[in-house]
CSV table of N, CA and C in Angstrom, one decimal:
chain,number,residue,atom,x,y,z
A,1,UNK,N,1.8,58.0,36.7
A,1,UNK,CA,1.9,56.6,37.0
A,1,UNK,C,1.1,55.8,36.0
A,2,UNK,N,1.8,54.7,35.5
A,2,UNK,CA,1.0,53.8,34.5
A,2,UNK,C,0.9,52.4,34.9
A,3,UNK,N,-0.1,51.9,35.0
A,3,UNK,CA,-0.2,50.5,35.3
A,3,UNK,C,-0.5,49.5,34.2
A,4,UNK,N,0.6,48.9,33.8
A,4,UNK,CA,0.3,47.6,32.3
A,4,UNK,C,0.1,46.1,32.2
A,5,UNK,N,-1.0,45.6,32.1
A,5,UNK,CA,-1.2,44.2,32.1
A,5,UNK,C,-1.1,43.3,30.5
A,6,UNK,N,-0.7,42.5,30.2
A,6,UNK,CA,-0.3,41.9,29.4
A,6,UNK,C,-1.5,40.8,29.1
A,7,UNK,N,-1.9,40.4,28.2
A,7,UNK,CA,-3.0,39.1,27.8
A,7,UNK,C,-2.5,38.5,26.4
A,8,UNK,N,-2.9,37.5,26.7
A,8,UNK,CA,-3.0,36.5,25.1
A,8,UNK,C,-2.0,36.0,24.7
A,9,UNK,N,-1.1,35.5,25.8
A,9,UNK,CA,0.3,34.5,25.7
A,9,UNK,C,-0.8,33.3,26.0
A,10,UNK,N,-0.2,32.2,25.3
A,10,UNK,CA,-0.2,31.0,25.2
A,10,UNK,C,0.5,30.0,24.4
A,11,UNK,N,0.2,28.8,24.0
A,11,UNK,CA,1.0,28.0,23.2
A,11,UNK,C,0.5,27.7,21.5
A,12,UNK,N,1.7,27.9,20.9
A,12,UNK,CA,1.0,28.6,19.4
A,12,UNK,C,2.4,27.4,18.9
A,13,UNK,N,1.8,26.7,17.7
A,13,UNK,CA,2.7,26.3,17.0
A,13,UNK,C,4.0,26.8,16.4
A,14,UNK,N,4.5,26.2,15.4
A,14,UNK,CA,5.5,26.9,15.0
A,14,UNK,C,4.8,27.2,13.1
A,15,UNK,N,5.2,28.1,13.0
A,15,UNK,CA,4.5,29.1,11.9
A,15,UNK,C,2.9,29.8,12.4
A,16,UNK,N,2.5,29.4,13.4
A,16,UNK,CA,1.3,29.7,13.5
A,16,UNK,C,1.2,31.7,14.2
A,17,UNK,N,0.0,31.9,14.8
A,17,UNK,CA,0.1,33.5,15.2
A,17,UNK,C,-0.4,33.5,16.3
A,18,UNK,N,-0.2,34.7,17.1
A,18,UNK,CA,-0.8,34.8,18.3
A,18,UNK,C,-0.8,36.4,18.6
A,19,UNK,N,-1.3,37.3,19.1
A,19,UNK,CA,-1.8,38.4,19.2
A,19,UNK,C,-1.5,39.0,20.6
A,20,UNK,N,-0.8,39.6,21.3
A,20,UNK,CA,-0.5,39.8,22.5
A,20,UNK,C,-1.3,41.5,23.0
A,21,UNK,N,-2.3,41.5,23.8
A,21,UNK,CA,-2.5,42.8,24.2
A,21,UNK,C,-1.7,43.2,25.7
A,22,UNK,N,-1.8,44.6,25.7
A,22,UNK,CA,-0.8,45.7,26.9
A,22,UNK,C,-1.9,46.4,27.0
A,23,UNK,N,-2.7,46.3,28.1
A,23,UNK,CA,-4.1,47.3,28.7
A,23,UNK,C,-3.5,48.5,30.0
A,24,UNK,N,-3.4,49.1,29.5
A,24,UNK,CA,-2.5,50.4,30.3
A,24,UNK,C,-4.2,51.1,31.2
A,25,UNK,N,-3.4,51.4,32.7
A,25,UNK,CA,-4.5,51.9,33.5
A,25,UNK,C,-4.5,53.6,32.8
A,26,UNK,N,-3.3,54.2,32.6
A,26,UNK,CA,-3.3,55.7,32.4
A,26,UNK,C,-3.7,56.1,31.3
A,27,UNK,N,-2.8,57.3,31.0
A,27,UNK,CA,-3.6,57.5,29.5
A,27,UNK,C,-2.5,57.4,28.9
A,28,UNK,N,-2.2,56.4,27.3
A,28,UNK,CA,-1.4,56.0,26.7
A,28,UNK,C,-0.9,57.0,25.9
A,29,UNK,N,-1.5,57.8,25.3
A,29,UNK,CA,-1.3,58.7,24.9
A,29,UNK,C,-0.2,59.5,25.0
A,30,UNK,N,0.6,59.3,26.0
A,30,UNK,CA,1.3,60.5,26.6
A,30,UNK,C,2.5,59.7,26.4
A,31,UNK,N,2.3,58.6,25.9
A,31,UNK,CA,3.7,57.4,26.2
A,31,UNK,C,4.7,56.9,25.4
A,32,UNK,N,5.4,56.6,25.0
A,32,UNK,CA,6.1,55.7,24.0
A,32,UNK,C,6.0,54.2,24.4
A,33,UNK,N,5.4,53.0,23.8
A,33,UNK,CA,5.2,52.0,24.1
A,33,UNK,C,6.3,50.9,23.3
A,34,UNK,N,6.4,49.4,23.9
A,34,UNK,CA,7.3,48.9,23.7
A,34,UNK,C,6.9,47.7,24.1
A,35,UNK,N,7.3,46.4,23.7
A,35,UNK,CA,7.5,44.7,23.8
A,35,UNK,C,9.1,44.5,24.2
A,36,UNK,N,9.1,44.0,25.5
A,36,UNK,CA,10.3,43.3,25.4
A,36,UNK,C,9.9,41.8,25.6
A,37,UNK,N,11.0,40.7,25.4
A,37,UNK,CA,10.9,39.4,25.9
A,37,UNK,C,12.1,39.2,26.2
A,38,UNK,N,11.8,37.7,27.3
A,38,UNK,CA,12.8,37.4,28.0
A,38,UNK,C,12.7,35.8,28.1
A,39,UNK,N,13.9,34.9,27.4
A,39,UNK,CA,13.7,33.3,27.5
A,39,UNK,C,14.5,33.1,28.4
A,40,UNK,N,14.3,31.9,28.9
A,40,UNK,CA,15.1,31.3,30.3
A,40,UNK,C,16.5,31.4,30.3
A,41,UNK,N,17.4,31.9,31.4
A,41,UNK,CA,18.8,31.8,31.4
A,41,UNK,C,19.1,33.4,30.0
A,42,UNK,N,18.1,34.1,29.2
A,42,UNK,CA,19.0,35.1,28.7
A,42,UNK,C,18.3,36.4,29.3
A,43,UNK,N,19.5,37.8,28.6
A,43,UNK,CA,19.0,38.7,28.7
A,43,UNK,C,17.2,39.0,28.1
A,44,UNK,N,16.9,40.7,28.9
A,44,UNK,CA,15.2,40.9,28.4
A,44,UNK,C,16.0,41.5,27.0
A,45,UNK,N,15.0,41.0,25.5
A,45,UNK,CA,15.3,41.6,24.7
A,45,UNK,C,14.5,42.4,23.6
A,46,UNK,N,14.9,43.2,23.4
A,46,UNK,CA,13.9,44.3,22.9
A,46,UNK,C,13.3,43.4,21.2
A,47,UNK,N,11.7,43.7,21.3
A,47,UNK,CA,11.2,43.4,20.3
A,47,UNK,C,10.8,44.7,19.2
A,48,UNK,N,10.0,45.5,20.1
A,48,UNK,CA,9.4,46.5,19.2
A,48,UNK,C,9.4,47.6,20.2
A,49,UNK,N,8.9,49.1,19.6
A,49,UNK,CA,8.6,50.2,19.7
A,49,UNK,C,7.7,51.0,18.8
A,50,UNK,N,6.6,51.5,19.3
A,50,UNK,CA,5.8,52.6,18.7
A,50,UNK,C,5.8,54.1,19.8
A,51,UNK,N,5.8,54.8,18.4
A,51,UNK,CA,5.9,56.1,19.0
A,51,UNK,C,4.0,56.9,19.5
A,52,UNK,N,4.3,57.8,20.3
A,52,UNK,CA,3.1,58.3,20.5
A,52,UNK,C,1.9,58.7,19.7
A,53,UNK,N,2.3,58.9,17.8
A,53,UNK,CA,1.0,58.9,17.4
A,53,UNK,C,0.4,57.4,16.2
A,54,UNK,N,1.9,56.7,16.8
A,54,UNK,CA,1.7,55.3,16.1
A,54,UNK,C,2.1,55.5,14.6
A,55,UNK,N,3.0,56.5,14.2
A,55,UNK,CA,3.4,56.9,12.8
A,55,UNK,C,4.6,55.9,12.6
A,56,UNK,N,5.2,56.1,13.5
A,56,UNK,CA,6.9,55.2,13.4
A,56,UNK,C,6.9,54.1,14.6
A,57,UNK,N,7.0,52.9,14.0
A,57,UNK,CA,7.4,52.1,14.6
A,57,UNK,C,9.0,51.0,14.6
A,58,UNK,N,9.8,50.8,15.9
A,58,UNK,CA,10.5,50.0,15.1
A,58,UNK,C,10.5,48.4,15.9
A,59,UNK,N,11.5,48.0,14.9
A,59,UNK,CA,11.8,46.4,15.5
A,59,UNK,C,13.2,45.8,16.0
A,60,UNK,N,13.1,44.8,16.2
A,60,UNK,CA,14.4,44.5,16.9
A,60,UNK,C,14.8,43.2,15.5
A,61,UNK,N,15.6,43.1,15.4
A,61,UNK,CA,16.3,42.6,14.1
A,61,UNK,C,15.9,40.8,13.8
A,62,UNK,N,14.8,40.0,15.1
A,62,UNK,CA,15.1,38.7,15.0
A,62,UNK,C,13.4,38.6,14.6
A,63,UNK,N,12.6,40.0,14.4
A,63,UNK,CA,11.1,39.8,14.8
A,63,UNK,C,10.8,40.3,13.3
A,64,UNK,N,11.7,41.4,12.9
A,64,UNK,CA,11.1,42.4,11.5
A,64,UNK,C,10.7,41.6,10.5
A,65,UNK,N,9.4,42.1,9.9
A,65,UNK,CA,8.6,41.5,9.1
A,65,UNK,C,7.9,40.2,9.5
A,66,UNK,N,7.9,40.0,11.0
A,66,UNK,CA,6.6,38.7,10.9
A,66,UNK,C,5.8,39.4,12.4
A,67,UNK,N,6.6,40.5,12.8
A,67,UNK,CA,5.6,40.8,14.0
A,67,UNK,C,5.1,42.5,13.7
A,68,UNK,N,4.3,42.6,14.4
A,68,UNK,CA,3.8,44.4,14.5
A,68,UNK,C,3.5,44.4,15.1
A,69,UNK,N,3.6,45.5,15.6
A,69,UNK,CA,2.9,46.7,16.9
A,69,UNK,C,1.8,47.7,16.4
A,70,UNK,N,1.1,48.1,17.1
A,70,UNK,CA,-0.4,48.8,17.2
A,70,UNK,C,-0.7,49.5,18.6
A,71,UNK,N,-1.0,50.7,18.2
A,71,UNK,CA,-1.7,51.0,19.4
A,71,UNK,C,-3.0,51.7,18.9
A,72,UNK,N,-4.0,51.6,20.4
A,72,UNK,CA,-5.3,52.3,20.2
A,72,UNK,C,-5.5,53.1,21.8
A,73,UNK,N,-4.7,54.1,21.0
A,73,UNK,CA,-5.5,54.7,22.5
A,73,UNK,C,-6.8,55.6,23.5
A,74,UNK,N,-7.6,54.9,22.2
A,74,UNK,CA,-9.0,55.4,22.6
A,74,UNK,C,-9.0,54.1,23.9
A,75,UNK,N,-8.5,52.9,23.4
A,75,UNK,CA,-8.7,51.8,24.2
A,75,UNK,C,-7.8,51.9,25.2
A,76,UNK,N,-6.7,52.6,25.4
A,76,UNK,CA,-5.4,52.7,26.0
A,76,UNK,C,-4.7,51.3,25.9
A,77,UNK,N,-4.8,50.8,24.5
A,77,UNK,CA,-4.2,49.5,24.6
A,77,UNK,C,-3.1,49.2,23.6
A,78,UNK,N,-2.2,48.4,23.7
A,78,UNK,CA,-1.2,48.7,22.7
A,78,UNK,C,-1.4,46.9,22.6
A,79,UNK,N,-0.8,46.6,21.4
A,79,UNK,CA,-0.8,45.3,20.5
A,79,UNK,C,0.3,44.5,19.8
A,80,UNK,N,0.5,43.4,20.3
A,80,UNK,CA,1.7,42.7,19.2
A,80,UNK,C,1.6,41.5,18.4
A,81,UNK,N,1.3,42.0,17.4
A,81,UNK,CA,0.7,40.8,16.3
A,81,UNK,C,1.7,39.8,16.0
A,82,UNK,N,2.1,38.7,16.6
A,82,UNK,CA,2.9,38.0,15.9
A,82,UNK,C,2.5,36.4,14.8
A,83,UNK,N,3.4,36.7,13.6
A,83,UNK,CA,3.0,35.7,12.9
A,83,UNK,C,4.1,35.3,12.4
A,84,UNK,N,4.2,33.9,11.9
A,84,UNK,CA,5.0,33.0,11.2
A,84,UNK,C,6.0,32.8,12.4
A,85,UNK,N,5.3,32.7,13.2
A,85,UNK,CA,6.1,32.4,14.6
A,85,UNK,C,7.4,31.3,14.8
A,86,UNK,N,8.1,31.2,15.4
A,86,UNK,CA,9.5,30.4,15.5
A,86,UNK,C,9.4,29.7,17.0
A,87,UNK,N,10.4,28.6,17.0
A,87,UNK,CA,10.5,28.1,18.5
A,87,UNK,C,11.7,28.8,19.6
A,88,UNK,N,12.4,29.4,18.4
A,88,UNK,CA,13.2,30.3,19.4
A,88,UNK,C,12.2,32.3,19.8
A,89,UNK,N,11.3,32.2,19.4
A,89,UNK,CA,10.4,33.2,19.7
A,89,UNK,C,9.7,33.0,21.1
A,90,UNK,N,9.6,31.7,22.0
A,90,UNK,CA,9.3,31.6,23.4
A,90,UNK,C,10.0,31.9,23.9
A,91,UNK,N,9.2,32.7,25.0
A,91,UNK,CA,9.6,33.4,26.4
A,91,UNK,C,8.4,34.5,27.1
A,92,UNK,N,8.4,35.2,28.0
A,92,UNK,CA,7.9,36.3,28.5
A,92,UNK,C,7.9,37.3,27.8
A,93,UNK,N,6.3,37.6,27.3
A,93,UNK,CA,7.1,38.8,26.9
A,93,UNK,C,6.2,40.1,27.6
A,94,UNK,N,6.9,41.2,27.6
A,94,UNK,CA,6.6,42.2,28.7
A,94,UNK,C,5.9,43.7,28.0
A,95,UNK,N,5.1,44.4,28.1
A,95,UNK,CA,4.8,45.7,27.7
A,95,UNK,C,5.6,46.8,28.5
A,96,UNK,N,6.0,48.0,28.1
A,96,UNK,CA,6.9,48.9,28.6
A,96,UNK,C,6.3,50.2,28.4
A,97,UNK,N,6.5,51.1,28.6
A,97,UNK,CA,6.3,52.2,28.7
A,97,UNK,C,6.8,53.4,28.9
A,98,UNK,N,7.4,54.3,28.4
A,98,UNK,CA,8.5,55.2,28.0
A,98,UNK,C,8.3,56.7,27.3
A,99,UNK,N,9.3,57.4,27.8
A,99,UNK,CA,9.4,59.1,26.7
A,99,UNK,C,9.9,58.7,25.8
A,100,UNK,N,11.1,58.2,25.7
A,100,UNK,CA,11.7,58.8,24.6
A,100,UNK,C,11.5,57.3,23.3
A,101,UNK,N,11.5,58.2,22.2
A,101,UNK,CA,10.3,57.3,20.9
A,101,UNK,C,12.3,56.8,20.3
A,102,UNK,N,11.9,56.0,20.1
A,102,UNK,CA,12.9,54.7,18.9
A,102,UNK,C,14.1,54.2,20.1
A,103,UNK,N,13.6,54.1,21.5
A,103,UNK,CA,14.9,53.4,21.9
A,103,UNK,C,14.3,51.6,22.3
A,104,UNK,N,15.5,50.9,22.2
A,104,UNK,CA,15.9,49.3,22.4
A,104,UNK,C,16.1,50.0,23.8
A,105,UNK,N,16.8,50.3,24.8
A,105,UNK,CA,17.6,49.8,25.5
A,105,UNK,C,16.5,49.3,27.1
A,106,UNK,N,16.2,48.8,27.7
A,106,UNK,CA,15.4,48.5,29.0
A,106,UNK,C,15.7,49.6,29.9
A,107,UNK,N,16.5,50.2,30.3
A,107,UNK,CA,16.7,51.0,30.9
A,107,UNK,C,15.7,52.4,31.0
A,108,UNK,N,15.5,52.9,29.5
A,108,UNK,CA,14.5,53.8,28.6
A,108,UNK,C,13.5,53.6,29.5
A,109,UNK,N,12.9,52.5,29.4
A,109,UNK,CA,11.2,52.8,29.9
A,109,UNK,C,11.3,52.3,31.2
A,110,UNK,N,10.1,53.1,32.0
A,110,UNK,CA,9.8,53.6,33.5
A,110,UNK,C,8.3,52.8,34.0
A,111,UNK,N,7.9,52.0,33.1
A,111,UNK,CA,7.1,50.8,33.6
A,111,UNK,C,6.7,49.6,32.6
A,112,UNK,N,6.5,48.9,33.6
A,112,UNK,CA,6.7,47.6,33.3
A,112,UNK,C,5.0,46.6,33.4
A,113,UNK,N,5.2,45.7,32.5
A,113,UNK,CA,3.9,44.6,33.2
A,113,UNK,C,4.4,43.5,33.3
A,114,UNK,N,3.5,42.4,34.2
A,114,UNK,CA,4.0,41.7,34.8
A,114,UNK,C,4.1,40.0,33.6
A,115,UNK,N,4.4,40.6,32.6
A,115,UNK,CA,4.5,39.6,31.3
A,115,UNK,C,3.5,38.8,31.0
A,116,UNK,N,3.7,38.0,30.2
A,116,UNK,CA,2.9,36.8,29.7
A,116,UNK,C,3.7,35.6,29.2
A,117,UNK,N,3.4,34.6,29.4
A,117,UNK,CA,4.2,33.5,28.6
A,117,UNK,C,3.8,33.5,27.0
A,118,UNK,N,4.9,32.9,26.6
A,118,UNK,CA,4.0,32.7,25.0
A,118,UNK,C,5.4,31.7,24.8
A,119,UNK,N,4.7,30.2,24.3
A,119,UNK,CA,5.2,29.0,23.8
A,119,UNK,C,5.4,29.0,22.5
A,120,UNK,N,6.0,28.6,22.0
A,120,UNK,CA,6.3,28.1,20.5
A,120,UNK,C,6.5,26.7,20.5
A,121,UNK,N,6.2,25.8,19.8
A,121,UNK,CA,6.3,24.3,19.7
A,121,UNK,C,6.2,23.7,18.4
A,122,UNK,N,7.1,22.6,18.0
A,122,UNK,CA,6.8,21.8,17.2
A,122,UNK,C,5.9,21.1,17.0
């Protein structure tokens, strides 16, 4: 059982950065970790994935090259660095937790946190 809390949504300009942490109660280690977000009225949509020793990571097609993923799991914490941020990049976004390493689909991962907002603004 893994319990994931989410920090460091807030309101960030547009080109500016914002850093989102995933503080997992278990041990991360053992996990395949993941960002989804979700804006009002659409589907959750997959941002990123890192695999268990943080070798391979991937992205989702709207994020690549201005966001990354990180994990530390001495800290059991996984990380989503976003920069050159967009106004269509607001919404929730969620940490996941999962076996199997390189999947998009929501279904894949078997926990969830309870998101964070993150604004984008003119």
């Amino acid at each position: 059982q893994v319990q994931l809390v989410e920090s460091g949504g807030g309101l960030v300009q547009v080109g500016g950065s914002l850093r989102l942490s995933c503080a997992a109660s278990g041990r991360t280690f053992a996990y395949v970790m993941a960002w989804f977000r979700q804006a009002p009225g659409k589907e959750r949509e997959f941002v990123a994935t890192i695999n268990w020793s943080g070798g391979y990571a991937k992205y989702g097609d709207s994020v690549k090259g201005r966001f990354t993923i990180s994990r530390d799991d001495a800290k059991n914490t996984v990380y989503l660095e976003m920069n050159s941020m967009k106004e269509e990049d607001t919404a929730v976004y969620y940490c996941a937790a999962g076996r199997d390493s390189g999947k998009v689909a929501v279904t894949v991962y078997d926990y969830w946190g309870q998101g964070t907002q993150v604004t984008v603004s003119s």
